[in-house]
């Protein structure tokens, strides 16, 4: 039997914008509250880290990979408990547009319902990203 905490789910959305356009917008932490509402409604820079204060998880620290030309949008979220959750995210070419792929990893203590709720929040965030970028 496999360890349920090792479960991952890949959630994705197609966006009718180039990889460069999607990556430029989504990699700017200032834009995060506009599209990643599952993470929080506000974010501010404190030293070399970003702090999301109105997250449903409480006050969390968010650390992003440096901006890059590979479409990598990985970020770590440090929860109030001190646990750090690594979130792999990629923007890849998809025809004339892009596909954004978020890998959701199940944390060991998560119930099935909690994992589904997280997946639903990530999917909603990705849809919001698409709506914002395609309407711009």
CSV table of C-alpha atoms in Angstrom, one decimal:
chain,number,residue,atom,x,y,z
A,1,UNK,CA,0.0,0.0,0.0
A,2,UNK,CA,1.4,3.4,-0.9
A,3,UNK,CA,1.8,6.2,1.6
A,4,UNK,CA,-1.1,8.7,1.1
A,5,UNK,CA,1.1,11.6,2.2
A,6,UNK,CA,3.2,11.0,-0.9
A,7,UNK,CA,0.2,11.8,-3.1
A,8,UNK,CA,0.6,14.6,-5.6
A,9,UNK,CA,-1.9,16.1,-8.0
A,10,UNK,CA,-1.1,18.2,-11.1
A,11,UNK,CA,-3.6,21.0,-11.6
A,12,UNK,CA,-3.3,23.1,-14.8
A,13,UNK,CA,-4.9,25.7,-16.9
A,14,UNK,CA,-4.4,26.9,-20.4
A,15,UNK,CA,-4.0,30.7,-20.8
A,16,UNK,CA,-4.1,32.5,-24.2
A,17,UNK,CA,-1.0,34.5,-23.5
A,18,UNK,CA,2.6,33.8,-24.1
A,19,UNK,CA,4.9,32.1,-21.6
A,20,UNK,CA,6.8,35.4,-21.1
A,21,UNK,CA,3.6,37.3,-20.4
A,22,UNK,CA,2.2,34.7,-18.0
A,23,UNK,CA,5.6,34.3,-16.2
A,24,UNK,CA,6.2,38.0,-15.9
A,25,UNK,CA,2.8,38.5,-14.2
A,26,UNK,CA,2.7,35.4,-12.1
A,27,UNK,CA,6.3,35.7,-10.9
A,28,UNK,CA,5.7,39.2,-9.4
A,29,UNK,CA,4.8,38.7,-5.8
A,30,UNK,CA,2.9,42.0,-5.8
A,31,UNK,CA,0.3,40.4,-8.1
A,32,UNK,CA,-0.2,37.3,-5.9
A,33,UNK,CA,-3.2,38.6,-4.0
A,34,UNK,CA,-5.0,39.3,-7.3
A,35,UNK,CA,-4.9,35.7,-8.5
A,36,UNK,CA,-3.8,33.4,-5.7
A,37,UNK,CA,-6.5,34.1,-3.2
A,38,UNK,CA,-6.0,30.7,-1.6
A,39,UNK,CA,-2.7,32.1,-0.3
A,40,UNK,CA,-4.1,35.4,1.0
A,41,UNK,CA,-5.6,38.7,0.3
A,42,UNK,CA,-2.5,40.8,0.9
A,43,UNK,CA,1.3,40.4,0.7
A,44,UNK,CA,4.2,42.6,1.7
A,45,UNK,CA,7.9,42.4,1.5
A,46,UNK,CA,9.7,42.0,4.9
A,47,UNK,CA,13.4,41.8,4.5
A,48,UNK,CA,14.1,39.2,1.8
A,49,UNK,CA,10.8,37.4,2.3
A,50,UNK,CA,7.2,38.0,1.5
A,51,UNK,CA,4.5,37.8,4.2
A,52,UNK,CA,0.9,37.1,3.4
A,53,UNK,CA,-1.2,38.3,6.3
A,54,UNK,CA,-4.7,37.4,5.3
A,55,UNK,CA,-4.1,33.9,4.3
A,56,UNK,CA,-6.7,31.3,5.3
A,57,UNK,CA,-3.8,29.6,7.0
A,58,UNK,CA,-2.9,32.6,9.1
A,59,UNK,CA,0.3,34.7,8.7
A,60,UNK,CA,2.6,32.8,6.3
A,61,UNK,CA,6.0,33.5,4.8
A,62,UNK,CA,6.4,33.0,1.1
A,63,UNK,CA,9.8,32.5,-0.6
A,64,UNK,CA,10.0,32.5,-4.4
A,65,UNK,CA,12.7,31.1,-6.7
A,66,UNK,CA,14.6,33.9,-8.4
A,67,UNK,CA,13.0,35.2,-11.7
A,68,UNK,CA,14.2,33.0,-14.5
A,69,UNK,CA,13.7,32.3,-18.2
A,70,UNK,CA,12.6,28.7,-17.7
A,71,UNK,CA,9.0,29.3,-16.6
A,72,UNK,CA,9.7,28.1,-13.1
A,73,UNK,CA,7.4,29.7,-10.4
A,74,UNK,CA,8.2,27.5,-7.5
A,75,UNK,CA,7.6,29.0,-4.0
A,76,UNK,CA,7.8,27.8,-0.5
A,77,UNK,CA,5.1,28.7,2.0
A,78,UNK,CA,6.2,28.5,5.7
A,79,UNK,CA,3.1,28.0,7.8
A,80,UNK,CA,2.6,29.4,11.3
A,81,UNK,CA,3.6,26.0,12.7
A,82,UNK,CA,7.0,26.4,11.1
A,83,UNK,CA,6.3,23.7,8.5
A,84,UNK,CA,7.4,24.6,5.0
A,85,UNK,CA,5.4,23.5,2.0
A,86,UNK,CA,7.2,23.4,-1.4
A,87,UNK,CA,4.9,24.3,-4.3
A,88,UNK,CA,6.3,23.4,-7.7
A,89,UNK,CA,4.7,25.6,-10.5
A,90,UNK,CA,5.6,25.7,-14.2
A,91,UNK,CA,4.6,27.9,-17.1
A,92,UNK,CA,5.1,25.9,-20.3
A,93,UNK,CA,4.4,26.7,-24.0
A,94,UNK,CA,1.0,25.4,-25.2
A,95,UNK,CA,0.6,26.3,-28.9
A,96,UNK,CA,0.4,30.1,-29.1
A,97,UNK,CA,-0.5,30.3,-25.4
A,98,UNK,CA,0.7,28.7,-22.2
A,99,UNK,CA,-0.2,26.1,-19.7
A,100,UNK,CA,0.4,26.7,-16.0
A,101,UNK,CA,0.9,23.5,-14.0
A,102,UNK,CA,0.8,23.5,-10.2
A,103,UNK,CA,1.8,20.3,-8.4
A,104,UNK,CA,-0.1,20.0,-5.2
A,105,UNK,CA,1.5,17.7,-2.7
A,106,UNK,CA,-0.5,16.1,0.1
A,107,UNK,CA,0.9,16.9,3.5
A,108,UNK,CA,1.1,13.9,5.9
A,109,UNK,CA,-1.6,15.1,8.3
A,110,UNK,CA,-4.1,16.0,5.6
A,111,UNK,CA,-7.5,14.3,5.4
A,112,UNK,CA,-9.0,13.4,2.1
A,113,UNK,CA,-11.4,16.3,2.5
A,114,UNK,CA,-8.6,18.8,3.3
A,115,UNK,CA,-6.6,17.6,0.2
A,116,UNK,CA,-9.7,18.1,-2.0
A,117,UNK,CA,-10.3,21.5,-0.5
A,118,UNK,CA,-6.7,22.5,-1.3
A,119,UNK,CA,-7.0,21.2,-4.8
A,120,UNK,CA,-10.2,23.2,-5.3
A,121,UNK,CA,-8.5,26.4,-4.0
A,122,UNK,CA,-5.6,25.9,-6.4
A,123,UNK,CA,-7.9,25.2,-9.3
A,124,UNK,CA,-9.8,28.4,-8.5
A,125,UNK,CA,-6.6,30.4,-8.3
A,126,UNK,CA,-5.4,29.1,-11.7
A,127,UNK,CA,-8.8,30.0,-13.2
A,128,UNK,CA,-8.5,33.5,-11.8
A,129,UNK,CA,-5.0,33.8,-13.2
A,130,UNK,CA,-6.4,32.9,-16.6
A,131,UNK,CA,-9.3,35.4,-16.3
A,132,UNK,CA,-7.0,38.2,-15.3
A,133,UNK,CA,-4.4,37.6,-18.1
A,134,UNK,CA,-6.9,36.9,-20.9
A,135,UNK,CA,-8.9,40.0,-20.1
A,136,UNK,CA,-5.9,42.3,-20.0
